[in-house]
XYZ file of C-alpha atoms in Angstrom:
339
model
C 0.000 0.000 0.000
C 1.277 3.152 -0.704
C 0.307 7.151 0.064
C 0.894 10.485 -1.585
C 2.354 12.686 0.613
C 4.144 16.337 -1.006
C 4.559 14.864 -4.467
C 5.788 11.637 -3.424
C 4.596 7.812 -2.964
C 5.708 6.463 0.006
C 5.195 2.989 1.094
C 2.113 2.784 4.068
C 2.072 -0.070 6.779
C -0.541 0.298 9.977
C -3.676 -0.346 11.404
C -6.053 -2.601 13.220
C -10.094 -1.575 14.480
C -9.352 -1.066 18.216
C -7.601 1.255 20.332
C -5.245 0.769 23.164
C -2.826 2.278 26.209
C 0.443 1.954 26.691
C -0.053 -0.549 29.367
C -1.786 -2.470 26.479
C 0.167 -6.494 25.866
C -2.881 -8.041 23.588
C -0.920 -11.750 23.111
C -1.095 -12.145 27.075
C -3.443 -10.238 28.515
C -5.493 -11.800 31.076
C -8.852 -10.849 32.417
C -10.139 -12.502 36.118
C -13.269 -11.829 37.931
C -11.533 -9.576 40.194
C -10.217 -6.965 37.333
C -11.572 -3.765 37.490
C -14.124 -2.288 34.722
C -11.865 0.704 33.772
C -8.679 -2.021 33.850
C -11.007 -3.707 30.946
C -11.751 -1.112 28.977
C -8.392 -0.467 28.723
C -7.476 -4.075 26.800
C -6.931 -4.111 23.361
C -10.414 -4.293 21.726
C -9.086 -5.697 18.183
C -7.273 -9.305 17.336
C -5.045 -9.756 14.180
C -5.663 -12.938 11.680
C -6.180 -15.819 9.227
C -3.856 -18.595 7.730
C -2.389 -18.069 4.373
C -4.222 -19.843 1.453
C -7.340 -19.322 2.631
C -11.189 -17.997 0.963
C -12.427 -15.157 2.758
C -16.263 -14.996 2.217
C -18.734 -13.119 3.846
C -22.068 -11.631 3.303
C -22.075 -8.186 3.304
C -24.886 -5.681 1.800
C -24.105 -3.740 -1.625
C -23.433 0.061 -0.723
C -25.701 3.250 -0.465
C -25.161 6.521 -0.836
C -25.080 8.138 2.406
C -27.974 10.925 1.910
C -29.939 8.112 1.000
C -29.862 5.754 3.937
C -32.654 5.966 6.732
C -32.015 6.536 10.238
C -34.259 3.695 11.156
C -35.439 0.759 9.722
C -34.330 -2.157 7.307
C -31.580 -0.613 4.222
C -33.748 -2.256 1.497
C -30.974 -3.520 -0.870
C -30.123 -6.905 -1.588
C -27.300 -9.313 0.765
C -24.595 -10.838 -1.507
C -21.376 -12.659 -0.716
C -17.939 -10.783 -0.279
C -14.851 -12.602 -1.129
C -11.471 -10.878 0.250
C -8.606 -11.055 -1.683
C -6.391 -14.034 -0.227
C -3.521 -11.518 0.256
C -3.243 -7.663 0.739
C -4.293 -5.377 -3.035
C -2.066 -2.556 -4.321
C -3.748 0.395 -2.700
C -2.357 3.837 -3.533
C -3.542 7.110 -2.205
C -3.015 10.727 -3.743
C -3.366 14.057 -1.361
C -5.845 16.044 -3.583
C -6.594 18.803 -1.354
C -4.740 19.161 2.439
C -7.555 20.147 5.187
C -9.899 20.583 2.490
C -13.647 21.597 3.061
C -14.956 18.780 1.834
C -17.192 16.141 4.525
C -18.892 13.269 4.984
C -21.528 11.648 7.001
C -20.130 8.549 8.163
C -23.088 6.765 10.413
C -20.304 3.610 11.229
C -19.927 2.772 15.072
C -15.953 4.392 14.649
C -14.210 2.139 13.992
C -15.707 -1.104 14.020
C -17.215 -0.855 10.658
C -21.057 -1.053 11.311
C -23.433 1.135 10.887
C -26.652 0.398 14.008
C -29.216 0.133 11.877
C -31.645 -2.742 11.819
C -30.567 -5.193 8.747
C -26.688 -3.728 8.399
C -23.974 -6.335 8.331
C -20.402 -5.744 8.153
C -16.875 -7.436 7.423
C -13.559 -6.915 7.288
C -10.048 -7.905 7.064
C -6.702 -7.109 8.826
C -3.326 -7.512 6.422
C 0.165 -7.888 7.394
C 1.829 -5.260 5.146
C 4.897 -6.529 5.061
C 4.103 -10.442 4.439
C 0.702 -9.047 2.522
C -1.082 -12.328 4.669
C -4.562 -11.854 6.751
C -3.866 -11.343 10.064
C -7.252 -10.546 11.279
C -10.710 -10.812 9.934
C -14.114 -9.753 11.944
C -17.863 -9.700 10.889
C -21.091 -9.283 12.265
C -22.524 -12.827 12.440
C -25.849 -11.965 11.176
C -27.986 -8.850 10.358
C -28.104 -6.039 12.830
C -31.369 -6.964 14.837
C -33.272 -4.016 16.776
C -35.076 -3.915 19.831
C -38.753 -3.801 19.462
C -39.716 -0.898 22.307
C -39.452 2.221 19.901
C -35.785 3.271 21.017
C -33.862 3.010 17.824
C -31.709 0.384 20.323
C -30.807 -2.129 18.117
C -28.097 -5.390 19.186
C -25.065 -5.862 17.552
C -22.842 -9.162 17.258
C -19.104 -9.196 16.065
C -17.608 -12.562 15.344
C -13.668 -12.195 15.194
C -11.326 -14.812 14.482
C -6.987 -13.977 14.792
C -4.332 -15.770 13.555
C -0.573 -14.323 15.529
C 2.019 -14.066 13.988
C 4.079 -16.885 15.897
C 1.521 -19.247 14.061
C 0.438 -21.205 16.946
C -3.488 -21.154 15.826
C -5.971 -18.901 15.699
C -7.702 -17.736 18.372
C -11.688 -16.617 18.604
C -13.686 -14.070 20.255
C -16.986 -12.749 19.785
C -18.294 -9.093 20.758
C -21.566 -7.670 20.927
C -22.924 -4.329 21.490
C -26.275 -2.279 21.950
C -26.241 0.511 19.948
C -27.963 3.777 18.762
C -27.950 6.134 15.528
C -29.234 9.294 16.340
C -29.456 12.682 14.833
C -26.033 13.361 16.183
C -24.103 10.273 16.199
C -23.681 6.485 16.117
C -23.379 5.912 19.832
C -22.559 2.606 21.824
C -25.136 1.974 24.846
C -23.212 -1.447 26.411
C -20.510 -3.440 25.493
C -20.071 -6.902 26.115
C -16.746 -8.557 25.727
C -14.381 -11.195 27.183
C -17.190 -12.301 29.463
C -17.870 -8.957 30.863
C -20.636 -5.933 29.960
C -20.393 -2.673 30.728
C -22.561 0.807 29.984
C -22.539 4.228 30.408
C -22.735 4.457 33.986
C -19.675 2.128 34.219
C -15.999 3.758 35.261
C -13.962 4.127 31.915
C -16.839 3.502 29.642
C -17.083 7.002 28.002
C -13.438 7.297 27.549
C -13.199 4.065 25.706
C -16.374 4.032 24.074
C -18.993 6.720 24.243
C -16.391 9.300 22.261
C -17.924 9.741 18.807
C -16.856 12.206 16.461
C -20.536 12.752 14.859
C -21.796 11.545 11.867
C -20.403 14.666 10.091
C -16.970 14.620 9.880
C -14.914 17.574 8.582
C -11.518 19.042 9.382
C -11.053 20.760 12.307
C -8.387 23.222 11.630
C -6.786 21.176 14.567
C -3.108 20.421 12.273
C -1.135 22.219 10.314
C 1.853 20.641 7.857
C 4.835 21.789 9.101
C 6.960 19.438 6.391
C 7.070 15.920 5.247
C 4.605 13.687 7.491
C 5.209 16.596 10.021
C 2.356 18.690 11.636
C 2.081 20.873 14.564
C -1.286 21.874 16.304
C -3.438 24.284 16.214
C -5.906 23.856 19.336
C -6.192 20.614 21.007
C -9.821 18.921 19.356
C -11.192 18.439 16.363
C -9.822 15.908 13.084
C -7.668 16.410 10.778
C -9.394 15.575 7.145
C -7.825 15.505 4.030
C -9.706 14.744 0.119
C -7.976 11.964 -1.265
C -8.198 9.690 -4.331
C -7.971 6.062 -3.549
C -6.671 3.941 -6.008
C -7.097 -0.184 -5.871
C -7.445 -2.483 -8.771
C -7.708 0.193 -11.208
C -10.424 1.848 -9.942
C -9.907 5.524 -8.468
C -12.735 6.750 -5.648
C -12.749 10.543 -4.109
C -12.297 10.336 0.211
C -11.705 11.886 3.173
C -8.783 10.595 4.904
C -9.090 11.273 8.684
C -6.469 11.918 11.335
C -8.906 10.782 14.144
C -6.917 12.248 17.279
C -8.088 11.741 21.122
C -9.287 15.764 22.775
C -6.264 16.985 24.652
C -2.503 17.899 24.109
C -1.470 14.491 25.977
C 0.219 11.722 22.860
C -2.457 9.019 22.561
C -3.258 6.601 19.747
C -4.272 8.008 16.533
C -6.667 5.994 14.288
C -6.516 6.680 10.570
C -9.994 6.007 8.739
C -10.382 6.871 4.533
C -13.926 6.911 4.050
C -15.889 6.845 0.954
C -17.262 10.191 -0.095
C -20.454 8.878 -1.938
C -21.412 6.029 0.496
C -19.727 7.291 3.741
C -18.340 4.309 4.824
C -15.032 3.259 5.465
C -12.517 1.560 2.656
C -9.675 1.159 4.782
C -8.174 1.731 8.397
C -4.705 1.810 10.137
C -3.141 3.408 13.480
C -0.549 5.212 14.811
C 1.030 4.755 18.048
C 3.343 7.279 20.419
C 6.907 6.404 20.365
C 7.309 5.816 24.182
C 4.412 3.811 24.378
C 6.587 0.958 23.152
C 10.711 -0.004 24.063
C 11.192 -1.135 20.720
C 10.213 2.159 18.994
C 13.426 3.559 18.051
C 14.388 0.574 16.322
C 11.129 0.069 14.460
C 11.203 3.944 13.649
C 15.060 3.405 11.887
C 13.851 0.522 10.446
C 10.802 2.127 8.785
C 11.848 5.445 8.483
C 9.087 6.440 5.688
C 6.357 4.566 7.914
C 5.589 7.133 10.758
C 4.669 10.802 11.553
C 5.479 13.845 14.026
C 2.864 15.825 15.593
C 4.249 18.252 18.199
C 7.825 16.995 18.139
C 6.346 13.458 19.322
C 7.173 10.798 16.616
C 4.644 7.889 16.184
C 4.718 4.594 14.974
C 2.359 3.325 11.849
C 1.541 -0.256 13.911
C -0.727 -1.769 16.496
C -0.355 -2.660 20.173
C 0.451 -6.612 19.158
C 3.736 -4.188 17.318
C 2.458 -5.138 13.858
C 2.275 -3.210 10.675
C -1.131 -4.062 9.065
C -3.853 -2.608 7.521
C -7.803 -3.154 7.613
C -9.561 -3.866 4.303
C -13.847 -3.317 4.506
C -16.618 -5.344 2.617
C -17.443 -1.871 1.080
C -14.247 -1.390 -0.268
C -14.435 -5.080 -1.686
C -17.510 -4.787 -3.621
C -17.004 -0.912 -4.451
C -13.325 -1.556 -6.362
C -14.386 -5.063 -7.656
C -12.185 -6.861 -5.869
């Protein structure tokens, strides 16, 4: 995969759907009765794969433009089966206008793919970028069903299945929310994961999970581009969105690529969603991660010295908390490039 960036292609490797601390160690991370709620919600909420040679079907719905979807209610278009590409596509990005004033309504549950809307369904896949092998692949396991007492509440069930990269199996989880799409935002109500469920009223919840960005999202005059994949701030909320033509397989779509950074001056995780402009979902997703946040950083940051980005003088790293370099490939992007 590669990016634009000041005239240039440069090579891209990072991402996976979850966010994590620093305190975050997803291969060995163990969960007892007696762990705290906010400990939880601070676990790594993604896995990473699948074994080489394999199919990747899934049923997924065909896309719609986002000013025609409903806030409620079945999408009315037809289920048909996804196959992923067995190993990761050329994907090439071009910079077509920096902080530009262009937006879109995104009505996903950020970034887990899914929009909380009765009959939705959702898939994706996780790639190594440097082997170009599935190291992750999640979907809902069947149609997003809604609650029947008027609320717009509607239950939501993630099947994920990772394969690490020491090869010693794969390992399955499944996660499953109540959610809402409102006026405003996609919001999670109550998360249940790892044998635990937690809400609103829960210690840690809103900090992990009840932080949307709106289903609007535009730049927020939050970065400026101080020099090559260097930015300094501007105030201390708000995106960073820039227009960008995606290329895969031949085919060339207009989106917004989105610097999705945590309110506040402190160095946290940075996810980095390109989303459609016509359907408003998401084609593909990676993360970057604060230098100190790992002991291996300096080494991984001479060894891929193309791969990360300064904001504020802090230098962060285009990989996940299992310190992988991969990148998340959606249903929508499958079916909208012809993959």
């Amino acid at each position: 995969m590669s990016e634009s960036r000041d005239g240039l292609s440069v090579v891209l490797w990072r991402t996976d759907s979850h966010l994590c601390s620093r305190e975050d160690n997803c291969s060995s991370a163990v969960l007892s009765s007696s762990t705290s709620m906010g400990t939880i919600l601070q676990q790594c909420r993604g896995v990473r794969g699948l074994a080489p040679g394999h199919r990747f079907r899934t049923t997924a719905k065909s896309p719609v433009r986002a000013r025609d979807r409903p806030l409620y209610g079945p999408v009315m278009d037809t289920s048909t089966t996804v196959v992923f590409p067995e190993t990761l596509p050329d994907v090439h990005i071009d910079v077509l206008e920096e902080t530009t004033e262009h937006e879109v309504v995104c009505d996903e549950l950020q970034w887990w793919f899914v929009v909380p809307r009765a009959g939705e369904t959702s898939a994706a896949r996780w790639y190594d970028r440097a082997s170009g092998q599935v190291t992750m692949m999640r979907e809902t396991s069947h149609p997003v069903m809604p609650f029947d007492d008027g609320s717009g509440r509607v239950r939501i069930r993630i099947d994920e299945s990772t394969f690490p990269a020491d090869g010693r199996g794969s390992d399955q989880r499944c996660v499953e929310f109540t959610a809402r799409l409102s006026s405003a935002a996609a919001e999670f109500r109550s998360v249940e994961m790892d044998g635990h469920v937690t809400g609103p009223d829960d210690d840690g919840f809103d900090e992990a999970w009840g932080r949307s960005r709106g289903r609007v999202l535009r730049d927020g005059r939050r970065l400026v581009r101080t020099g090559p994949r260097e930015y300094s701030s501007l105030c201390h909320e708000g995106i960073r969105a820039d227009l960008v033509a995606v290329s895969i397989g031949g085919i060339t779509r207009r989106a917004l690529r989105v610097l999705d950074l945590e309110v506040g001056e402190e160095p946290d995780e940075i996810g980095q969603p390109v989303i459609d402009l016509d359907t408003g979902r998401t084609l593909v997703y990676w993360q970057y991660r604060p230098e100190d946040w790992d002991a291996d950083a300096e080494s991984w940051l001479s060894a891929h010295p193309e791969e990360g980005m300064v904001i504020d003088g802090v230098r962060y790293q285009r990989r996940n908390c299992t310190g992988r370099d991969t990148v998340a490939l959606t249903d929508h992007a499958v079916r909208l490039f012809g993959l």
